[in-house]
Each structure stands twice: as C-alpha cells, then as structure tokens.
Coordinates of C-alpha atoms in Angstrom, one line a residue:
M81 CA 90.6 128.4 114.4
A82 CA 90.2 126.5 117.6
E83 CA 93.4 126.1 119.7
Q84 CA 93.3 122.3 119.7
G85 CA 95.8 120.9 117.3
L86 CA 95.7 117.9 115.0
L87 CA 98.8 116.3 113.6
V88 CA 98.2 114.1 110.5
L89 CA 101.2 111.9 109.7
F90 CA 101.5 109.8 106.6
G91 CA 103.8 107.2 105.2
S92 CA 103.5 107.3 101.4
Q93 CA 105.5 106.1 98.4
T94 CA 102.8 106.3 95.6
G95 CA 101.0 109.4 96.9
T96 CA 97.7 107.6 97.9
A97 CA 98.3 108.0 101.6
Q98 CA 99.5 111.6 101.2
D99 CA 96.3 112.4 99.3
T100 CA 94.2 110.9 102.0
A101 CA 96.2 112.8 104.7
E102 CA 95.7 116.1 102.9
R103 CA 91.9 115.3 102.6
L104 CA 91.9 114.9 106.4
G105 CA 93.7 118.2 106.7
R106 CA 91.1 120.0 104.6
E107 CA 88.2 118.5 106.6
A108 CA 89.9 119.6 109.8
Q109 CA 90.1 123.1 108.4
R110 CA 86.4 123.0 107.7
R111 CA 85.9 122.1 111.4
R112 CA 88.0 125.1 112.5
L113 CA 90.8 122.9 113.8
R114 CA 94.5 123.7 113.5
C115 CA 96.1 120.9 111.5
R116 CA 99.6 120.0 110.4
V117 CA 100.0 117.4 107.7
Q118 CA 103.5 115.9 107.3
A119 CA 105.5 112.8 106.5
L120 CA 106.1 110.4 109.4
D121 CA 109.9 110.8 109.3
S122 CA 109.6 114.6 109.8
C123 CA 108.0 114.4 113.2
D124 CA 109.2 113.5 116.8
V125 CA 105.9 112.1 118.1
V126 CA 107.0 111.7 121.7
S127 CA 108.3 115.3 122.2
G128 CA 105.5 116.6 120.1
T129 CA 102.9 115.1 122.4
R130 CA 104.5 116.5 125.5
A131 CA 104.2 120.0 124.0
A132 CA 100.6 119.6 122.8
P133 CA 98.4 117.3 125.0
A134 CA 95.4 117.6 122.7
L135 CA 97.2 115.9 119.8
L136 CA 95.7 113.5 117.3
L137 CA 98.0 111.2 115.4
C138 CA 96.4 109.8 112.3
S139 CA 99.0 107.6 110.7
I140 CA 98.2 106.6 107.1
L141 CA 100.2 103.6 105.9
L142 CA 100.7 101.3 103.0
P143 CA 101.1 97.4 102.9
L144 CA 104.9 97.8 102.7
Q145 CA 106.9 100.4 104.6
P146 CA 107.5 103.5 102.5
W147 CA 110.9 105.2 102.7
N148 CA 109.5 108.3 104.4
Q149 CA 108.5 106.3 107.5
L150 CA 111.6 104.1 108.2
M151 CA 113.2 106.5 110.7
F152 CA 109.9 106.9 112.5
W153 CA 109.4 103.2 112.6
R154 CA 112.9 102.6 114.1
F155 CA 112.2 105.3 116.7
I156 CA 108.7 104.2 117.8
F157 CA 109.9 100.6 118.4
R158 CA 112.9 101.5 120.5
K159 CA 112.9 99.4 123.7
S160 CA 114.2 102.3 125.7
L161 CA 110.9 104.3 125.3
P162 CA 109.0 104.4 128.6
A163 CA 105.7 102.5 128.8
R164 CA 103.7 105.7 129.3
S165 CA 105.5 107.9 126.7
L166 CA 102.3 108.6 124.8
C167 CA 99.8 108.8 127.6
Q168 CA 98.7 112.3 126.5
L169 CA 98.2 111.2 122.9
D170 CA 94.7 110.7 121.4
Y171 CA 95.2 108.8 118.1
A172 CA 93.6 106.9 115.3
V173 CA 95.3 104.7 112.8
L174 CA 94.1 104.2 109.2
G175 CA 95.9 101.6 107.1
L176 CA 95.7 101.7 103.3
G177 CA 96.5 98.3 102.0
D178 CA 95.8 95.5 99.5
S179 CA 94.3 92.2 100.7
S180 CA 96.1 90.4 97.9
Y181 CA 99.2 90.8 100.0
P182 CA 99.9 88.0 102.5
K183 CA 100.2 90.4 105.4
F184 CA 97.3 92.7 104.7
N185 CA 97.8 96.1 106.4
F186 CA 100.4 94.5 108.7
V187 CA 102.2 97.8 109.3
A188 CA 99.0 99.6 110.4
K189 CA 98.1 96.8 112.8
K190 CA 101.5 96.7 114.3
L191 CA 101.7 100.4 114.8
H192 CA 98.3 100.6 116.5
K193 CA 99.4 97.9 118.9
R194 CA 102.7 99.7 119.6
L195 CA 100.9 103.0 120.3
L196 CA 98.7 101.2 122.8
Q197 CA 101.8 99.8 124.5
L198 CA 103.1 103.3 124.9
G199 CA 100.0 104.5 126.6
G200 CA 98.2 106.2 123.6
N201 CA 94.4 106.6 123.7
P202 CA 92.7 105.2 120.6
L203 CA 89.8 107.3 119.4
L204 CA 88.6 104.5 117.1
P205 CA 89.6 100.9 116.3
V206 CA 92.3 100.6 113.6
A207 CA 90.7 101.0 110.1
L208 CA 92.0 98.9 107.2
G209 CA 91.3 100.3 103.7
D210 CA 91.5 97.7 100.9
D211 CA 92.5 98.5 97.3
Q212 CA 90.8 95.2 96.2
H213 CA 87.4 96.5 97.3
D214 CA 85.1 97.5 94.4
L215 CA 85.2 101.1 95.7
G216 CA 88.8 100.9 96.7
P217 CA 90.1 102.2 100.1
D218 CA 87.3 104.8 100.1
A219 CA 84.8 102.1 101.1
V220 CA 86.6 102.1 104.5
V221 CA 88.0 105.7 104.5
D222 CA 84.6 107.5 104.0
P223 CA 82.7 106.0 107.0
W224 CA 85.9 106.1 109.2
L225 CA 86.2 109.8 108.6
V226 CA 82.5 110.3 109.6
A227 CA 83.1 108.4 112.9
L228 CA 86.4 110.2 113.5
W229 CA 85.0 113.7 113.2
D230 CA 82.1 112.7 115.5
K231 CA 84.7 111.6 118.1
I232 CA 86.9 114.7 117.7
L233 CA 84.0 117.2 117.9
A234 CA 82.7 115.4 121.0
L235 CA 86.1 115.9 122.6
Y236 CA 86.9 119.3 121.2
P237 CA 83.6 121.1 120.3
L238 CA 83.5 124.1 118.0
P239 CA 84.0 127.4 119.8
P240 CA 80.7 129.3 120.4
G241 CA 79.4 131.2 117.4
L242 CA 81.5 129.1 114.9
E243 CA 80.0 126.5 112.5
I244 CA 81.5 123.9 110.2
I245 CA 82.5 125.4 106.8
S246 CA 80.2 124.1 104.1
P247 CA 81.6 121.8 101.4
D248 CA 80.1 124.2 98.9
V249 CA 82.7 126.8 100.1
C250 CA 86.1 126.6 98.4
L251 CA 88.9 126.7 101.0
P252 CA 91.7 129.2 100.5
P253 CA 94.7 127.9 98.6
K254 CA 97.8 126.7 100.4
Y255 CA 99.9 129.4 98.7
T256 CA 99.2 132.6 96.8
L257 CA 101.1 133.1 93.6
H258 CA 102.4 136.7 93.0
Y259 CA 103.5 137.6 89.5
L260 CA 106.6 139.8 89.3
P261 CA 106.9 142.7 86.8
E262 CA 108.1 141.5 83.5
D263 CA 111.0 143.9 83.6
C264 CA 112.3 142.3 86.8
P265 CA 114.6 139.4 85.7
Q266 CA 115.9 137.2 88.5
P267 CA 118.1 134.1 88.2
E268 CA 116.4 130.9 89.2
R269 CA 118.0 127.8 90.6
D270 CA 117.7 124.8 88.3
L271 CA 117.7 121.2 89.4
L272 CA 119.7 120.3 86.3
Q273 CA 122.6 122.7 87.0
A274 CA 125.7 120.8 88.2
A275 CA 126.9 122.0 91.6
A276 CA 129.3 120.7 94.2
P277 CA 127.0 119.2 96.9
Q278 CA 127.4 120.5 100.4
A279 CA 126.3 117.1 101.8
A280 CA 125.4 113.6 100.5
P281 CA 122.8 114.1 97.7
C282 CA 119.2 113.5 98.9
E283 CA 115.7 114.3 97.7
L284 CA 116.0 117.9 98.8
Q285 CA 119.5 118.3 97.3
P286 CA 119.9 115.9 94.4
F287 CA 123.0 115.6 92.3
A288 CA 122.8 116.7 88.7
A289 CA 124.6 113.7 87.1
R290 CA 125.8 114.0 83.6
V291 CA 124.5 111.3 81.2
V292 CA 127.5 109.5 79.6
S293 CA 125.7 107.1 77.4
N294 CA 122.1 106.0 76.6
Q295 CA 122.1 102.7 74.7
R296 CA 119.2 100.5 73.6
V297 CA 120.1 97.0 74.6
T298 CA 117.1 95.1 73.0
A299 CA 116.9 94.4 69.3
H300 CA 115.0 97.0 67.3
S301 CA 112.6 94.2 66.3
H302 CA 111.9 93.4 69.9
F303 CA 108.5 94.8 71.3
Q304 CA 110.2 96.5 74.3
D305 CA 112.7 99.3 74.3
V306 CA 115.2 98.7 77.2
R307 CA 118.0 101.2 77.8
L308 CA 121.4 100.9 79.6
I309 CA 122.1 104.4 80.8
E310 CA 125.4 105.4 82.4
F311 CA 125.9 108.5 84.6
D312 CA 129.0 110.3 85.7
I313 CA 128.9 110.8 89.4
A314 CA 132.4 112.1 89.9
G315 CA 132.5 114.7 92.7
S316 CA 129.0 113.9 94.0
G317 CA 130.1 112.2 97.2
I318 CA 127.7 109.3 96.2
T319 CA 128.6 105.8 97.4
F320 CA 126.6 102.7 97.0
S321 CA 126.7 98.9 97.3
A322 CA 125.1 96.1 95.4
G323 CA 121.4 96.1 96.1
D324 CA 121.1 99.8 96.5
V325 CA 118.7 101.9 94.4
V326 CA 119.0 105.3 92.7
M327 CA 116.1 107.8 92.9
I328 CA 115.6 109.9 89.8
Q329 CA 113.5 113.1 89.6
P330 CA 111.9 113.1 86.2
Q331 CA 110.3 116.0 84.3
N332 CA 107.3 116.5 81.9
C333 CA 107.9 116.6 78.2
P334 CA 107.9 120.0 76.4
E335 CA 104.8 119.2 74.3
D336 CA 102.7 118.4 77.5
V337 CA 104.0 121.6 79.2
Q338 CA 103.0 123.7 76.2
Q339 CA 99.5 122.2 76.0
F340 CA 99.0 122.7 79.8
C341 CA 99.9 126.3 79.6
Q342 CA 97.7 126.9 76.6
L343 CA 94.7 125.2 78.3
L344 CA 95.0 127.2 81.4
R345 CA 96.0 130.4 79.5
L346 CA 99.3 130.7 81.4
E347 CA 102.3 132.6 80.2
P348 CA 105.3 130.1 80.4
H349 CA 108.0 132.8 81.0
R350 CA 106.1 134.8 83.6
R351 CA 108.0 134.9 86.9
F352 CA 106.3 134.6 90.3
V353 CA 106.9 134.1 94.0
L354 CA 104.9 131.9 96.3
E355 CA 103.6 133.0 99.7
P356 CA 102.0 130.6 102.2
T357 CA 98.4 131.5 103.1
E358 CA 98.8 130.2 106.7
P359 CA 101.8 131.3 108.9
G360 CA 104.2 128.4 109.6
T361 CA 103.5 126.7 106.2
S362 CA 106.8 125.9 104.5
L363 CA 107.4 126.6 100.9
P364 CA 107.5 123.6 98.5
P365 CA 111.0 122.1 98.3
L366 CA 113.0 122.2 95.0
L367 CA 111.0 125.2 93.7
P368 CA 113.2 128.2 93.2
Q369 CA 112.0 131.6 94.5
P370 CA 111.3 133.4 92.2
C371 CA 110.2 130.8 89.7
T372 CA 108.8 130.7 86.1
I373 CA 105.5 129.0 85.2
Q374 CA 107.4 126.9 82.7
Y375 CA 109.8 125.6 85.4
L376 CA 106.8 124.9 87.8
V377 CA 105.0 122.9 85.1
T378 CA 108.1 121.1 83.7
H379 CA 109.7 120.1 87.0
Y380 CA 107.0 120.1 89.7
L381 CA 103.4 119.6 88.6
D382 CA 102.6 115.9 87.8
I383 CA 100.3 116.6 84.8
S384 CA 100.8 113.0 83.5
C385 CA 99.5 111.3 86.7
V386 CA 96.0 109.7 86.9
P387 CA 94.1 112.3 88.9
R388 CA 92.5 111.3 92.3
R389 CA 89.1 112.0 93.7
S390 CA 90.3 115.2 95.4
F391 CA 91.3 116.7 92.0
F392 CA 87.7 116.5 90.8
E393 CA 86.3 117.9 94.1
L394 CA 88.5 121.0 93.8
L395 CA 88.0 121.5 90.1
A396 CA 84.3 121.5 90.5
H397 CA 84.6 124.7 92.6
F398 CA 86.0 126.6 89.7
S399 CA 83.7 125.3 86.9
T400 CA 81.7 127.9 85.0
S401 CA 79.8 125.2 83.2
E402 CA 76.8 123.7 85.0
L403 CA 77.1 120.5 83.0
E404 CA 80.8 120.1 83.7
R405 CA 80.3 121.0 87.4
E406 CA 77.7 118.3 87.8
K407 CA 80.0 115.7 86.3
L408 CA 82.9 116.8 88.4
Q409 CA 80.8 116.6 91.6
E410 CA 79.6 113.2 90.7
F411 CA 83.2 112.0 90.2
S412 CA 84.1 113.4 93.6
S413 CA 81.2 111.8 95.5
A414 CA 81.2 108.5 97.2
Q415 CA 78.5 107.2 94.9
G416 CA 80.4 108.2 91.8
Q417 CA 83.6 106.2 92.5
E418 CA 82.7 103.3 90.2
E419 CA 82.2 105.7 87.3
L420 CA 85.3 107.6 88.2
Y421 CA 87.3 104.4 88.1
S422 CA 85.9 103.5 84.7
Y423 CA 86.7 107.0 83.3
C424 CA 90.1 107.6 84.9
N425 CA 91.8 104.6 86.5
R426 CA 91.0 101.8 84.2
P427 CA 92.1 103.6 81.0
R428 CA 94.9 105.4 82.9
R429 CA 93.7 108.8 81.8
T430 CA 96.1 111.6 82.7
T431 CA 95.5 114.9 84.5
L432 CA 96.3 116.7 81.2
E433 CA 93.7 114.6 79.3
V434 CA 91.1 115.2 82.0
L435 CA 91.7 119.0 81.7
W436 CA 91.1 118.7 77.9
D437 CA 87.7 117.0 78.7
F438 CA 86.6 119.8 80.9
P439 CA 87.6 123.0 79.0
H440 CA 85.3 125.5 80.7
S441 CA 86.4 124.4 84.1
T442 CA 90.1 124.2 83.1
C443 CA 90.3 127.8 81.8
A444 CA 88.8 129.1 85.1
I445 CA 91.4 127.5 87.4
P446 CA 93.1 130.3 89.4
A447 CA 96.9 130.1 89.3
D448 CA 96.9 130.2 93.2
Y449 CA 95.3 126.7 93.3
L450 CA 97.7 124.9 90.9
L451 CA 99.7 123.4 93.8
D452 CA 96.5 122.3 95.6
L453 CA 95.0 120.8 92.5
I454 CA 98.0 118.9 91.0
P455 CA 100.5 116.8 93.1
R456 CA 104.2 117.2 92.6
I457 CA 106.2 114.8 90.4
R458 CA 107.4 111.9 92.5
P459 CA 110.9 110.5 92.2
R460 CA 111.2 107.0 90.6
A461 CA 113.4 104.2 92.0
F462 CA 115.8 102.1 89.8
S463 CA 118.1 99.2 90.9
I464 CA 121.7 100.2 90.4
A465 CA 123.2 97.9 87.8
S466 CA 126.9 98.5 88.3
S467 CA 129.5 98.4 91.0
L468 CA 131.9 101.2 92.0
L469 CA 134.6 98.6 92.2
A470 CA 134.2 97.8 88.5
L471 CA 133.2 101.3 87.3
P472 CA 134.6 104.0 89.6
E473 CA 132.8 107.4 89.5
R474 CA 130.1 105.9 87.3
M475 CA 126.6 104.4 87.8
Q476 CA 124.5 102.4 85.4
I477 CA 120.8 101.5 85.3
L478 CA 118.7 99.2 83.1
V479 CA 115.4 100.9 82.2
A480 CA 112.5 99.3 80.4
V481 CA 110.6 102.1 78.7
V482 CA 107.0 101.9 79.8
R483 CA 104.5 102.0 76.9
Y484 CA 101.2 100.2 76.7
K485 CA 97.7 100.4 75.2
T486 CA 94.3 101.0 76.9
R487 CA 91.0 101.7 75.4
L488 CA 92.2 105.3 74.8
S489 CA 93.6 105.9 71.3
K490 CA 96.9 107.3 72.5
P491 CA 99.3 104.8 74.0
R492 CA 100.1 105.3 77.7
R493 CA 103.8 106.1 78.5
G494 CA 105.8 106.1 81.7
L495 CA 106.8 109.6 82.6
C496 CA 110.3 108.8 83.9
S497 CA 111.3 106.0 81.5
T498 CA 110.1 107.9 78.4
W499 CA 112.0 111.0 79.6
L500 CA 115.2 109.0 80.3
A501 CA 115.0 107.3 76.9
S502 CA 114.7 110.7 75.1
L503 CA 118.0 112.0 76.6
N504 CA 120.8 112.1 74.1
P505 CA 124.3 112.9 75.5
E506 CA 125.7 113.4 72.0
Q507 CA 123.5 116.6 71.8
G508 CA 125.3 118.4 74.7
D509 CA 125.6 118.4 78.4
V510 CA 122.5 116.3 79.6
R511 CA 121.9 116.2 83.4
V512 CA 119.6 114.0 85.5
P513 CA 118.8 114.9 89.2
L514 CA 119.5 111.8 91.4
W515 CA 120.4 110.4 94.8
V516 CA 120.9 107.0 96.3
K517 CA 118.9 105.0 98.9
K518 CA 119.8 101.8 100.6
G519 CA 118.1 98.9 99.0
G520 CA 116.4 95.9 100.5
M521 CA 119.0 93.3 99.4
K522 CA 122.1 92.8 101.5
F523 CA 124.7 90.4 100.0
P524 CA 126.8 88.2 102.3
A525 CA 129.7 89.9 104.1
D526 CA 131.7 86.6 103.9
P527 CA 133.1 86.3 100.4
A528 CA 133.1 82.5 100.7
T529 CA 129.3 82.4 101.0
P530 CA 127.7 81.4 97.6
V531 CA 124.8 83.4 96.2
I532 CA 122.0 82.1 94.0
M533 CA 120.4 84.9 92.1
I534 CA 117.2 84.6 90.1
G535 CA 116.7 87.6 87.8
P536 CA 114.3 87.4 84.9
G537 CA 114.2 90.3 82.5
T538 CA 115.3 93.7 83.9
G539 CA 115.2 92.1 87.3
V540 CA 118.7 91.0 86.6
A541 CA 120.0 94.6 87.1
P542 CA 120.9 94.5 90.8
F543 CA 122.6 91.1 90.3
R544 CA 124.8 92.6 87.7
A545 CA 126.0 95.1 90.4
A546 CA 126.4 92.2 92.9
I547 CA 128.4 90.0 90.4
Q548 CA 130.7 92.9 89.5
E549 CA 131.3 93.7 93.2
R550 CA 131.9 90.0 94.1
V551 CA 134.1 89.4 91.2
A552 CA 136.2 92.4 92.1
L553 CA 136.6 90.9 95.6
G554 CA 137.6 87.5 94.1
C555 CA 134.3 85.7 95.0
R556 CA 133.6 82.7 92.8
G557 CA 130.4 81.3 94.3
N558 CA 128.0 83.2 92.0
C559 CA 125.1 81.3 90.5
L560 CA 122.7 83.2 88.2
F561 CA 119.3 82.1 86.7
F562 CA 118.4 84.5 84.0
G563 CA 115.3 84.4 81.8
C564 CA 114.0 86.5 78.8
R565 CA 112.0 86.0 75.7
H566 CA 114.7 85.5 73.0
Q567 CA 118.4 84.9 73.2
S568 CA 119.0 87.2 70.2
K569 CA 116.7 90.1 71.3
D570 CA 116.8 90.7 75.1
F571 CA 119.7 88.7 76.6
Y572 CA 121.1 91.6 78.7
W573 CA 124.9 91.5 79.2
Q574 CA 125.3 88.2 77.3
T575 CA 129.0 88.8 76.4
E576 CA 129.9 89.9 80.0
W577 CA 128.2 86.8 81.5
E578 CA 129.9 84.4 79.1
E579 CA 133.3 85.9 79.8
L580 CA 132.8 85.4 83.6
V581 CA 131.6 81.8 83.0
T582 CA 134.9 81.2 81.1
K583 CA 137.0 82.6 83.9
G584 CA 135.2 80.5 86.5
F585 CA 133.5 83.4 88.4
L586 CA 129.9 82.6 87.3
T587 CA 127.6 79.6 86.9
L588 CA 124.9 80.7 84.5
F589 CA 121.5 79.1 83.6
T590 CA 119.3 80.7 81.0
A591 CA 115.7 80.3 80.0
F592 CA 114.6 81.8 76.6
S593 CA 110.8 81.4 76.8
R594 CA 109.9 82.0 73.1
D595 CA 112.9 80.4 71.4
Q596 CA 111.1 77.0 71.2
D597 CA 107.6 75.7 70.9
E598 CA 107.2 74.9 74.5
K599 CA 107.8 77.9 76.8
V600 CA 110.7 77.6 79.2
Y601 CA 111.1 79.9 82.3
V602 CA 113.6 80.2 85.1
Q603 CA 111.6 78.0 87.4
H604 CA 112.1 75.1 84.9
R605 CA 115.9 75.7 85.0
I606 CA 115.8 75.7 88.8
R607 CA 114.0 72.4 88.9
E608 CA 116.3 70.9 86.3
N609 CA 119.3 71.9 88.4
G610 CA 117.7 71.1 91.7
K611 CA 120.5 68.9 92.9
L612 CA 123.1 71.7 92.5
V613 CA 120.7 74.3 94.1
W614 CA 120.1 72.0 97.1
E615 CA 123.8 71.3 97.5
L616 CA 124.6 75.0 97.6
L617 CA 121.8 75.6 100.2
S618 CA 122.3 72.6 102.4
S619 CA 126.1 72.2 102.4
E620 CA 127.4 75.7 101.6
N621 CA 124.7 77.9 103.3
A622 CA 124.0 79.8 100.1
H623 CA 121.9 82.9 100.1
V624 CA 119.0 83.2 97.6
Y625 CA 117.9 86.4 95.9
L626 CA 115.0 87.1 93.6
A627 CA 114.2 90.2 91.6
G628 CA 111.9 90.8 88.7

C-alpha cells in the first residue's frame, strides 16, 4: 500500500451513499492506496487534515441531510473556523440527489462552496448524481470516478513495481470468520435483552423496550392493516417531545433466516468470531463476539433488501457456473444497469430471492464475505404518537403495515412493519430495540400560539403527540385537519378527538374521501374553512404543520 491516505466520508440514510463510498474504497484498494470509509459525523475533518496533508475528502450526500451528517454540518459551518483551515485538503464532492426535489443536490453544492471558502483544493468540479436519470446516479458516478482516479494517480503515482489490481481479482474480505469448536459454548449479547442503559439509548446502545400492546386500529374489511403499538420505556432514560421520532432496529423473519442458511449451507447454531483483515478496522457494532450464524442473519444481514450493483459484482467472483457468472457480470456493468433495474428494482426483488435465482453462485459464497456482500439491516424511523405528559413511561407509534404487489407472484412486505405487526405481547415478554432522535417539527414554546395541523392518514401520528402535550399544558388553540378513506374503517383516535372537541381543546375538520360519490380531501376542508385559517394566521400568528 502507498503511504498517501484517502478519507471517504458519506452522509447516508437509505444506504445508497454508503454503498457508493464503499465502492470508492474498493477502487482505492485496487490502486494500492490506504483508504478509510466512514460516516461524516465520525470524523473531525480539520484536525484530520492537519495530521495528514495528502488527504482526500470525498463527501457523498443525499438531497436531504441524513442524520449521520448533522454534527459534521454544524461543525463545518462554524463562523469561528479560520479561512485557511483546509488549505492542505485535496477534495472532491459527489452529490447523490433527485432532480424532482426543488433544491436538487443543494447540500452537495453548499458543502463544495464551504470547503472552497476554508481553503480546500478541489480535484474536480462538484458532481451531481440524479436518481431520475434512466441509468440512475451511476450515469454521473461512473465517469466521475474515472476522472477522479486520473487526478489522484497524477498527484500520487503508484510506487515503482506496483500495478493496479485487476477487476478480475477478488479483493480480500473486510473480516475473516473463524468458527469456534462446537464444544465451546459462550454467552452472546442479545439486542433484545433488557438491560439498564449506561447512557441515553442510541444506535450503538438501543433500549430493549417491552411491547405492552399491539392493536389493529383499522377495520378488518379495510385494505390496510394499521397498528397502534405501545412500548414500556420505564427505566430507559428516554425523553422526547412532540415531533420527535423513534428509531427501531428490525429483524428478519425466521422463515427467511432458515431459507438463507439452507441456500448457503450454513449451520445456524455454529459460533464464530470475526477478525478484521486490515489493522485498524473496527468490528461491526451490535454484533456480539462470539456470535452465532443465526444471530448474524436474523439481526444483522439485510437479506430482504433490494440488492445493489456491488452485490452482483462480488457474487460474480464466487460463481462456479459460467452462465450465472456472465449474467452477474452483466448486471454489475455500466451497460447492464437498465436490465438490472428491470430485474431487481422495478419488481423490488429481494437479496434472498436473487440468491434463489443464482443457486450455483450462492452455494459457493465463502462465509468470510457475508458482511461484504450483504449490508446490515438499517433502523427505521417512526413518528412518536404519544406524549410523556399524557402517558408517563410509555411510548406509542402508529404503523401502517407495508404490503403491495409487483409483477412477482409473492407480495412485497416491509421488513420492519411486518415484524412489528407479528409481535404478540400476550405470548410472553416481547422486546423491541429502540432509541429516540429529535424530529424536524418544533411546536411553539408560547402556549398561547395556535397551531394548524394537517395530518391525513398515519401522518396524524405526530399531531396526536402534539395535541396530548398541548392539552396537558392547557393550550386550547389546536386546529386539526384529518383525512382518511372511510369514517368507519380508518378514522384513527376518533373517540379521543371527539372528547377533546367537546371539552373545547380541539377544533377538528375531517375529510372521508370514499364515503360519498365525489372524493373529498383535506385541501377541500381547508378551502371551505379558509376564513378561519386566515384569521388564525393573520391575527393570531398561528404555526402550520403538515405530515403525511
């Protein structure tokens, strides 16, 4: 490896940016360059560049700011930073966005401008990937990477006698998996074991909350299953306000775990320990050491996600079937992206289903490469639908169970919502790993300020928390516009709202779109009550909130 160091930073919520960052890390490895790939919030860019003058910052961003870049964002825009803070930094910025957003790749553009202000040296103009392009962001990413490597290798040539590692050569795995003797039982830490938290629960240390109730709140004749789920958070140290969100770490269903292990010929109860291949590489968080294969597949590997291009690229290296290998290589090539989209993304084909389609390649996957091949299960965010002022030591969420059809015969199901809906607290002590993050909605500090809340469907969840909180504080200026399909089938918290209307704490307007011949939506009710809305805005300085 060359001594020059690359630092690849990403801000990612859905995993797209992280996948691209890891691709960049692999390509750096092929060019014999030392490379660290990490989330934006985990790095101090200014002090890092003082320690390593030959540093590349490649920041990969989304159209909206992901949670794992908020601290970085606040830091990099501090007015106290000297104008030449980053004068030793060579950098390139790649934005991954969607041109259907009004501010297309605004975050990437703003960051590029700020790095220039701080004295950074751009290797290339800012690149703006667009999800709306026929080939997706790769239409920009592929040529950008070619230009980037030309620049880097011109600045930092390969050491004498070394060549770029061919794409035909499979890079070593990030970790090696060492099986333990079967007669060596070891306790493993479980995410779902209740424990007194040492600090406020977070992604690396979630709280295993007990499920108190799991109630379907839509009629059984209604097309959608929506659940009101309540958690006991006593002793967790968790606090939250109206507008905050709870992050939930889901798990794969037992049937999928069993199928995966059978396909890859893995023994579910075998224990193993992981060892990093490169010194300085940290072990995956939330994976106990030692761990079982079953725990790894159940809690960590996202076998229900739609696989990305990098999955097919790596799988092709293991294939023992020429026919399968050719198809996998086509899916991982720039020219094969349209066909990959048609095969995978459009019908939402899962990783597990793809593995079924390539059986000769699947059974040849070395266990060492499991964590390189399949991303970890990402936490899901839900609006908190209750207030601690109304329900102390409890938390409620409203969950629409995701289920839809594509051209595939088997219906598509949301991993987290399906898992949550399956939990039955009457069958024992059921736990869910969770933690709280600050949400984007802040309600007025002055209790006299009225609020207008527009929450169709499950979008009403954060407003239920806000109304509970404001009623507990004696606030009466609460105006809610709620919409759903049928009054008798999906009118969430109907009795609760009607009681608050009777007590004078709530002004409620409803729109039931399918209860009459002509469809009626919340915007119709807003227009009908325009005089009241304008009065609240112009005379009483009301705040307006929309969720849905």
